[in-house]
CSV table of C-alpha atoms and ligand atoms in Angstrom, one decimal:
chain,number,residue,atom,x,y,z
S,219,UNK,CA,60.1,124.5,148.8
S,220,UNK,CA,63.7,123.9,149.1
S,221,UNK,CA,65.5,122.3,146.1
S,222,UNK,CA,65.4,118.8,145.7
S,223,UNK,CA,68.9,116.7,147.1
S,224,UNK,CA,70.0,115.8,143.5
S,225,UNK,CA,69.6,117.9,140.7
S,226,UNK,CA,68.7,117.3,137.1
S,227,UNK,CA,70.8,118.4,134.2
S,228,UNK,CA,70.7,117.8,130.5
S,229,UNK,CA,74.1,118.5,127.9
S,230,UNK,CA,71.9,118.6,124.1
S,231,UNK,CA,74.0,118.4,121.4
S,232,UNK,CA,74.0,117.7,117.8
S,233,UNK,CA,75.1,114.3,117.7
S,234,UNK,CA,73.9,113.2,121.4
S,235,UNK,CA,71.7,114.1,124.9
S,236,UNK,CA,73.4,113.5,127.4
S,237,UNK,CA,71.3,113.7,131.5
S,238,UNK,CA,73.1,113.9,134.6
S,239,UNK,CA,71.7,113.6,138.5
S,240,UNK,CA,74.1,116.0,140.3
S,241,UNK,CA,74.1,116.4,143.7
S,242,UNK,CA,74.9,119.4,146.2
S,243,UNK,CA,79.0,119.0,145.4
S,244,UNK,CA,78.5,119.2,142.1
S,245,UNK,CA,79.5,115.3,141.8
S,246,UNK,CA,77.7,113.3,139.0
S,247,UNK,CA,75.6,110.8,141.2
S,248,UNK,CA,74.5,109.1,137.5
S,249,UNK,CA,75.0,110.1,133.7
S,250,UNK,CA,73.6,108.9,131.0
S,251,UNK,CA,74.1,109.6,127.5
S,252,UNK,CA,72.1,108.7,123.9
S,253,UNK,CA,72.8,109.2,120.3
S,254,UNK,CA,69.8,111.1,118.5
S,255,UNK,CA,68.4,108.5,116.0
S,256,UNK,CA,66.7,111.8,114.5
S,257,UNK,CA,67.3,115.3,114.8
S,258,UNK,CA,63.5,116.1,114.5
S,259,UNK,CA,62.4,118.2,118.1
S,260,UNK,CA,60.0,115.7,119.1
S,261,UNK,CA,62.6,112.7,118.7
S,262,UNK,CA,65.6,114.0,120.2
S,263,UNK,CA,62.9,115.6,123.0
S,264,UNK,CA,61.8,112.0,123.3
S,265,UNK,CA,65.6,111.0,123.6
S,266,UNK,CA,65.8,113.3,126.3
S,267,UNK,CA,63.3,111.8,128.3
S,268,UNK,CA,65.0,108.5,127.5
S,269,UNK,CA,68.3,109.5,129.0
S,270,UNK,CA,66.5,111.4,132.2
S,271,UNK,CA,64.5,108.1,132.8
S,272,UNK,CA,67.5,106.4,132.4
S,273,UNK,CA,69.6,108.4,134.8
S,274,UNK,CA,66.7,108.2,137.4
S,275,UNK,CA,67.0,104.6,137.6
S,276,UNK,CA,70.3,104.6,138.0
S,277,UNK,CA,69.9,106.7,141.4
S,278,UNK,CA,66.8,104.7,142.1
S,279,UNK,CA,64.8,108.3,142.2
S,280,UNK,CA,61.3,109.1,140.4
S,281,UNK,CA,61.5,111.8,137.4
S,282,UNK,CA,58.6,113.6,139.0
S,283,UNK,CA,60.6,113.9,142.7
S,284,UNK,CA,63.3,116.1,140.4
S,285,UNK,CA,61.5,119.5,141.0
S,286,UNK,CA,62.9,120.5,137.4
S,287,UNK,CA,65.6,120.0,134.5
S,288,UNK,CA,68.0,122.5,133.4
S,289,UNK,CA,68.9,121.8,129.8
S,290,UNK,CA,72.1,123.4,127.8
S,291,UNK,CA,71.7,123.5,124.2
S,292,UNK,CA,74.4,124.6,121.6
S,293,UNK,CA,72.3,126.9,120.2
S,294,UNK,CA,71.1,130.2,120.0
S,295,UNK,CA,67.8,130.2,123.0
S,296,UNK,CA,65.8,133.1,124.0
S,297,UNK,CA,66.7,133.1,127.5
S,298,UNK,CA,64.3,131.6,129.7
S,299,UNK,CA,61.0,131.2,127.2
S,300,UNK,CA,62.8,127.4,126.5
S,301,UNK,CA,62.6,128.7,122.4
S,302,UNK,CA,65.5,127.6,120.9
S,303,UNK,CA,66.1,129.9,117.5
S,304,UNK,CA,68.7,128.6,115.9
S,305,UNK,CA,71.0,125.5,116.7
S,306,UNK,CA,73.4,124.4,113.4
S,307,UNK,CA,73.9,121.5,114.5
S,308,UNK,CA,70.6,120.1,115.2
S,309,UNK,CA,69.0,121.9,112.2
S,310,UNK,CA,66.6,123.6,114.1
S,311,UNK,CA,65.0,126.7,113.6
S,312,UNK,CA,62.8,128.3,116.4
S,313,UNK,CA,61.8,125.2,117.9
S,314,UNK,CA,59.4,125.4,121.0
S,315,UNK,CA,62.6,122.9,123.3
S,316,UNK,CA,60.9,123.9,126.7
S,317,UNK,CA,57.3,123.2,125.8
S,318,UNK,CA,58.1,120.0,124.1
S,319,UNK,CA,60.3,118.8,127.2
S,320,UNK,CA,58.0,119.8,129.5
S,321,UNK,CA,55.4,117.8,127.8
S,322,UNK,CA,57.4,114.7,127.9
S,323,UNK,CA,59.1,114.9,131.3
S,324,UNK,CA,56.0,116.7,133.2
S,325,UNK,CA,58.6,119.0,134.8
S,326,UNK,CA,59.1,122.9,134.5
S,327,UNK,CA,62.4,122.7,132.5
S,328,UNK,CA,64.7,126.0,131.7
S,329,UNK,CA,66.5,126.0,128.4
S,330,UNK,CA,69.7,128.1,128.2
S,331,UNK,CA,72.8,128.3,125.7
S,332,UNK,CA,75.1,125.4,126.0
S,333,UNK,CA,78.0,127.5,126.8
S,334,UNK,CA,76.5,129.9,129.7
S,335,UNK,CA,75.3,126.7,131.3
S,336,UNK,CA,79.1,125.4,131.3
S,337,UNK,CA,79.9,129.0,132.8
S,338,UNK,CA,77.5,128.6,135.4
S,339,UNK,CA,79.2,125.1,136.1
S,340,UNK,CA,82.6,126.4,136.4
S,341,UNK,CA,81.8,129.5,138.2
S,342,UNK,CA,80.4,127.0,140.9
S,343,UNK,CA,82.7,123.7,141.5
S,344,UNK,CA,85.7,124.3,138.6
S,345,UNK,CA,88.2,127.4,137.3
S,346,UNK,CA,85.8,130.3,138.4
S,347,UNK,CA,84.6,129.0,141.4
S,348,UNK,CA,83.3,131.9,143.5
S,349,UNK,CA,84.7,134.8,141.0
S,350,UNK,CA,81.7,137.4,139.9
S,351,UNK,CA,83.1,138.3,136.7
S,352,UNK,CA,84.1,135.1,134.9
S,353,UNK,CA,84.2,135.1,131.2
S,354,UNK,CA,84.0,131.5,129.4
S,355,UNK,CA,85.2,130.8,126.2
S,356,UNK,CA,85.0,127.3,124.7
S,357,UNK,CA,86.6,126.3,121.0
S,358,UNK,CA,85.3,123.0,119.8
S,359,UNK,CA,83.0,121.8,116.8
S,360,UNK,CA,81.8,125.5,117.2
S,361,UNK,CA,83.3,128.8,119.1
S,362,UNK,CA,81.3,130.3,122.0
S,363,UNK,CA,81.2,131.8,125.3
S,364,UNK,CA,78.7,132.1,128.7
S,365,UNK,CA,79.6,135.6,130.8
S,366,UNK,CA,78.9,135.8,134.5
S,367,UNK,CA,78.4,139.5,135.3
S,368,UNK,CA,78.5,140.6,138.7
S,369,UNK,CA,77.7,137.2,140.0
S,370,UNK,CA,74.7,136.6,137.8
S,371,UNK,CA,74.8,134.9,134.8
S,372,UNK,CA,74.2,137.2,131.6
S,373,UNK,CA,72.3,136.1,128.9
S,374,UNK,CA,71.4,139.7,127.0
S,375,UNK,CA,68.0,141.1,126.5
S,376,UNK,CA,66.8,138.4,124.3
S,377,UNK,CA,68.5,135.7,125.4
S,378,UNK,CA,71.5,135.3,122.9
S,379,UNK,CA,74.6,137.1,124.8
S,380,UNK,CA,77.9,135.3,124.4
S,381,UNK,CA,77.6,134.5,121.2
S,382,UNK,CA,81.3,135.0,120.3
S,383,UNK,CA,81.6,132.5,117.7
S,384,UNK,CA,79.7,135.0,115.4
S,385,UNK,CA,81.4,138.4,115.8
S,386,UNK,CA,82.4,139.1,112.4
S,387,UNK,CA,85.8,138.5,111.9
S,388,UNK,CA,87.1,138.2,108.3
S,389,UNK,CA,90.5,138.4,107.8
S,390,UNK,CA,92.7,140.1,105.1
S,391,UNK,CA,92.7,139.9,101.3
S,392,UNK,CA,89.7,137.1,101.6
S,393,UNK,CA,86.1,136.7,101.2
S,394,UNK,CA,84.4,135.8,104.0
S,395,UNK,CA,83.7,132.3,105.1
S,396,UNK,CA,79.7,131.3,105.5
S,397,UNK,CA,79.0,130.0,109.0
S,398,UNK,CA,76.8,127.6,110.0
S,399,UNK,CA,74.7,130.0,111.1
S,400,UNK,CA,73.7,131.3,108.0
S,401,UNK,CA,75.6,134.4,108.0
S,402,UNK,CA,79.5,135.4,106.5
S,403,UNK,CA,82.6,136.1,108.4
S,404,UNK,CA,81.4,134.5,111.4
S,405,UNK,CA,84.5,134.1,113.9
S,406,UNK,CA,83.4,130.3,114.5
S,407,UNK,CA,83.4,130.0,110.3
S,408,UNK,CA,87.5,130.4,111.0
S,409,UNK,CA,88.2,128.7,114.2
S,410,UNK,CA,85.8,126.3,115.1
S,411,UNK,CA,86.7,122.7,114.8
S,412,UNK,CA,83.8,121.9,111.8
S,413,UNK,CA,84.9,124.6,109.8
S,414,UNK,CA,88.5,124.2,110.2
S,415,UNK,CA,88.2,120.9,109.0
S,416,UNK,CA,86.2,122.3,105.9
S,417,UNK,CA,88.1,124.6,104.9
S,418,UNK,CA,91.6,122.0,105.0
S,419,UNK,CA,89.4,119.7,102.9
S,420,UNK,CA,88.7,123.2,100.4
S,421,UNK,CA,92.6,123.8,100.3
S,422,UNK,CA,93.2,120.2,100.0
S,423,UNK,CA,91.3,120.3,96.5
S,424,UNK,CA,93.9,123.5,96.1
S,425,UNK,CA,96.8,120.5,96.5
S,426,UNK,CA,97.9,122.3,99.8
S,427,UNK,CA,97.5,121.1,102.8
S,428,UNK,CA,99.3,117.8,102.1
S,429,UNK,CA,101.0,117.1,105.4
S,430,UNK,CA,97.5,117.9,107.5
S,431,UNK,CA,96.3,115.2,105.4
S,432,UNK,CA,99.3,112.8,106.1
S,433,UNK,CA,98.9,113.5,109.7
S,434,UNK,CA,94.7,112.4,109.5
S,435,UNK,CA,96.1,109.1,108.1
S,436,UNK,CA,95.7,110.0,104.2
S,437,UNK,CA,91.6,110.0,104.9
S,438,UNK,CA,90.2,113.6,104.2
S,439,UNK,CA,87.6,112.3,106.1
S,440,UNK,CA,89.3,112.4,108.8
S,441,UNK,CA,90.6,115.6,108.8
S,442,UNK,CA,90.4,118.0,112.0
S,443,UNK,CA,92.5,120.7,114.2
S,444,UNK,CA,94.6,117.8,115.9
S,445,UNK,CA,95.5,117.1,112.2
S,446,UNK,CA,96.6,120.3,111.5
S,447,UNK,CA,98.4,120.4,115.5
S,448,UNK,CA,100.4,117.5,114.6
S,449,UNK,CA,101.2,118.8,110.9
S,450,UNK,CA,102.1,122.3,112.8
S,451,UNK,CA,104.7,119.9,115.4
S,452,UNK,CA,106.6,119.0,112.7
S,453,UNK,CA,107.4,122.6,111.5
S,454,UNK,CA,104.9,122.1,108.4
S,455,UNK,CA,104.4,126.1,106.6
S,456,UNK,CA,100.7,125.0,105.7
S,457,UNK,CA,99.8,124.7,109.7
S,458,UNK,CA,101.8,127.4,111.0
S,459,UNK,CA,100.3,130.0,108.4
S,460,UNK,CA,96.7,128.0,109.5
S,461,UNK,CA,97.5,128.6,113.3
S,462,UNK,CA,98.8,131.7,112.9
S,463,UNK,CA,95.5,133.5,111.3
S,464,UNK,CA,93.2,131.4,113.3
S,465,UNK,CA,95.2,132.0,116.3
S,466,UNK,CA,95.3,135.8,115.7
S,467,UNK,CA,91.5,136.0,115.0
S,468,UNK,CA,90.8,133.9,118.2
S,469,UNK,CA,93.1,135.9,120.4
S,470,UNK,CA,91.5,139.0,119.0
S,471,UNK,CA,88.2,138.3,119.6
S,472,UNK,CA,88.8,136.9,123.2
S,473,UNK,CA,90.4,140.4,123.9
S,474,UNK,CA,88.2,142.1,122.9
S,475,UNK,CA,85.5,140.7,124.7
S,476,UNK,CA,87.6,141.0,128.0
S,477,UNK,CA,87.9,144.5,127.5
S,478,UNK,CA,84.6,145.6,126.6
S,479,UNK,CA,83.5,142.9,130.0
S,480,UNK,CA,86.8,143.5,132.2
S,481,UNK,CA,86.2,140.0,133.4
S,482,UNK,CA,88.8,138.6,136.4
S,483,UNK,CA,88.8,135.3,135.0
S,484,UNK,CA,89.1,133.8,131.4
S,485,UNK,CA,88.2,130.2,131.8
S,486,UNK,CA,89.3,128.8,128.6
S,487,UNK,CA,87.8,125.5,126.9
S,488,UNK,CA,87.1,123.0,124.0
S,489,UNK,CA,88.3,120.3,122.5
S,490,UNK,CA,89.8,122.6,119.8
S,491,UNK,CA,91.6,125.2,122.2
S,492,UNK,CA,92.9,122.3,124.7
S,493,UNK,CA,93.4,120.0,122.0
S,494,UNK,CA,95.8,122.0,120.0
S,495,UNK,CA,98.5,123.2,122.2
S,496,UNK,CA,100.4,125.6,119.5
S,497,UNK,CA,97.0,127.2,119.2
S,498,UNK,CA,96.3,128.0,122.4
S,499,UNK,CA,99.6,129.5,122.8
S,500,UNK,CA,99.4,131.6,120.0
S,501,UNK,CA,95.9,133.0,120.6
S,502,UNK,CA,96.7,133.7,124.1
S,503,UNK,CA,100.2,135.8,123.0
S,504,UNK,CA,97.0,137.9,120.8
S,505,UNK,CA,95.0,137.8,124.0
S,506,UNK,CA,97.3,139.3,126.1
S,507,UNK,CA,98.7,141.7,123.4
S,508,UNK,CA,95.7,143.0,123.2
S,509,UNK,CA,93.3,143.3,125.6
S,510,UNK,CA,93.4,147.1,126.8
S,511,UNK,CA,96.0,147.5,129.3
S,512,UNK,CA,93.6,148.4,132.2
S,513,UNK,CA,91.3,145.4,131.5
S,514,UNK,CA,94.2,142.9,131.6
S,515,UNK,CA,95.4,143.8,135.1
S,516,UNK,CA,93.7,141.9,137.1
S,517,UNK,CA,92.4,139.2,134.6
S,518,UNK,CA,93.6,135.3,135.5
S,519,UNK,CA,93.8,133.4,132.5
S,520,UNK,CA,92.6,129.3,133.1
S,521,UNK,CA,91.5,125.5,131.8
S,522,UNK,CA,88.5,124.8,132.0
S,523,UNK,CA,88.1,122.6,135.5
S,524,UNK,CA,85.4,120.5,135.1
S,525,UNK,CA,85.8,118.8,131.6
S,526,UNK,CA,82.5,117.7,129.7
S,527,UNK,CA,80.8,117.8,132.9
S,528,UNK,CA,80.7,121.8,133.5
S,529,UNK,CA,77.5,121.9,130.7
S,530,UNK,CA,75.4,119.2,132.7
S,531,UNK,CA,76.5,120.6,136.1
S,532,UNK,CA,75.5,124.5,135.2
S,533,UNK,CA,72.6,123.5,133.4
S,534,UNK,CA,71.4,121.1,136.4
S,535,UNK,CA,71.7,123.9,138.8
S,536,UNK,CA,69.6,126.5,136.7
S,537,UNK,CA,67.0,124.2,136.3
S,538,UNK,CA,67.0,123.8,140.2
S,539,UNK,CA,66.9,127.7,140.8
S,540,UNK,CA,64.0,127.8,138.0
S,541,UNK,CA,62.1,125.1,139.4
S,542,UNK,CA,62.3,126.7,143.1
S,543,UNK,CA,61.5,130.2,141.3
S,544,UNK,CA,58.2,128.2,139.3
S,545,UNK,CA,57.0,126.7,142.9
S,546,UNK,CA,56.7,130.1,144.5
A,85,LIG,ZN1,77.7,132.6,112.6
């Protein structure tokens, strides 16, 4: 069997599912995306289901004529057994994802991390489009990255490669941060968007951090890494000692990882990273300080290409390439 015109694709996160029909371009023919009501597997499963029926309609197609879903979840997954072990932000531990989808969409479904599925999307239609070795790193509400490897997409012996956001990373004179994952000193417990804005709240309690708050409106609430961007514009000591660590660990970790992987591309990502200008600057200065000599010749640093899309798009075409695999 050859795979189906339009493909199926499925962005799971912790606050929404979000399905998308994509077809051979890489083009989003329809997209459709719900809130969770609750965060319990079979609900937000059912939510999926919701949003694929949904995104059928729209292209006037039936669910069962999709061959198969490919579903990116910001999580930790074991590869292709659809288990997802451990995703933060749905407050899941080792939940059964594929069986349960399966079950409710009567298609063979593959479950991967949320991040390699955006690197499979960019490596196809955005910034590493056609390039074997294409390292992804995305900075948002958490810190992660997908790795293409010799054309193929890497996901480790158990499933869990790329998990940059926790290398341990903790910096000097300071005890380390818990991450969301459980564990301390996690790189994402430091950079990622949540935890940044947790820890301005912590310092805010300290009485520093008085013109992030200003910037977020005077509402702690509504604290976050723009906040500390704009307090960092307007030459604030706070920020730029803020950027300067987090921008350091960052660049660090994204070196290292390009010289243990020699990658030819860095796609960079995130609403955190493109967000926050001065960040990005200062974590790529790190970056290309260094990254062993020999591993940055060669490398091409770039934006992410395809937006919000690349997770829906990469995940739709590995559930197409599973689907064809399951039909053999
Ligand atoms: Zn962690």
């Amino acid at each position: 069997m050859t795979a189906p015109p339009l493909r199926l694709g499925v962005d799971l996160g912790g606050t929404n599912a979000r399905a998308a029909l994509v077809d051979q371009a890489g083009a989003l023919v329809a997209s459709c995306k719900l809130q969770h009501d609750e965060r319990t597997p079979l609900a937000v499963a059912r939510t999926v289901a919701a949003a694929v029926r949904q995104v059928a309609g729209q292209a006037g197609v039936a669910v069962a004529g999709l061959g198969g879903a490919g579903v990116g979840v910001a999580g930790q997954c074991l590869g292709a057994t659809g288990m997802v072990l451990n995703a933060p932000n749905l407050g899941w531990r080792d939940v059964p994802l594929g069986d349960l989808l399966r079950a409710e969409l009567g298609l063979p479904v593959r479950v991967v991390n949320d991040l390699s599925a955006a690197a499979w999307g960019e490596r196809a239609f955005g910034a590493a489009r056609g390039v074997d070795d294409a390292v992804l790193v995305f900075v948002g509400s958490g810190v992660g990255a997908g790795l293409i490897l010799g054309g193929r997409l890497h996901e480790g012996g158990s499933g869990v490669a790329g998990e940059l956001g926790h290398v341990k990373v903790t910096p000097r004179g300071a005890p380390p941060r818990r991450c969301g994952c459980g564990e301390w000193g996690c790189l994402e417990a430091y950079a990622g968007g949540m935890n940044l804005a947790a820890r301005v709240r912590e310092d805010l309690a300290e009485g520093r951090a008085g013109a992030v708050l200003a910037a977020a409106g005077g509402d702690p609430g509504r604290v976050s890494a723009s906040a500390v961007e704009a307090a960092y514009l307007g030459g604030d000591g706070y920020a730029r000692e803020l950027w300067a660590e987090t921008g350091e660990l960052l660049g660090t970790a994204m070196a290292n990882l390009c010289t243990v992987l020699n990658p030819t591309r860095l796609v960079l990502g995130g609403g955190v990273l493109l967000g926050c200008p001065n960040l990005m600057r200062i974590s790529r200065a790190h970056l290309g300080d260094r990254t062993l000599r020999a591993a940055r010749r060669g490398l091409s640093v770039e934006a992410a290409g395809l937006g919000d899309d690349a997770g829906v798009v990469g995940a739709a075409l590995l559930g197409a390439e599973a689907a064809v695999a399951h039909d053999r």
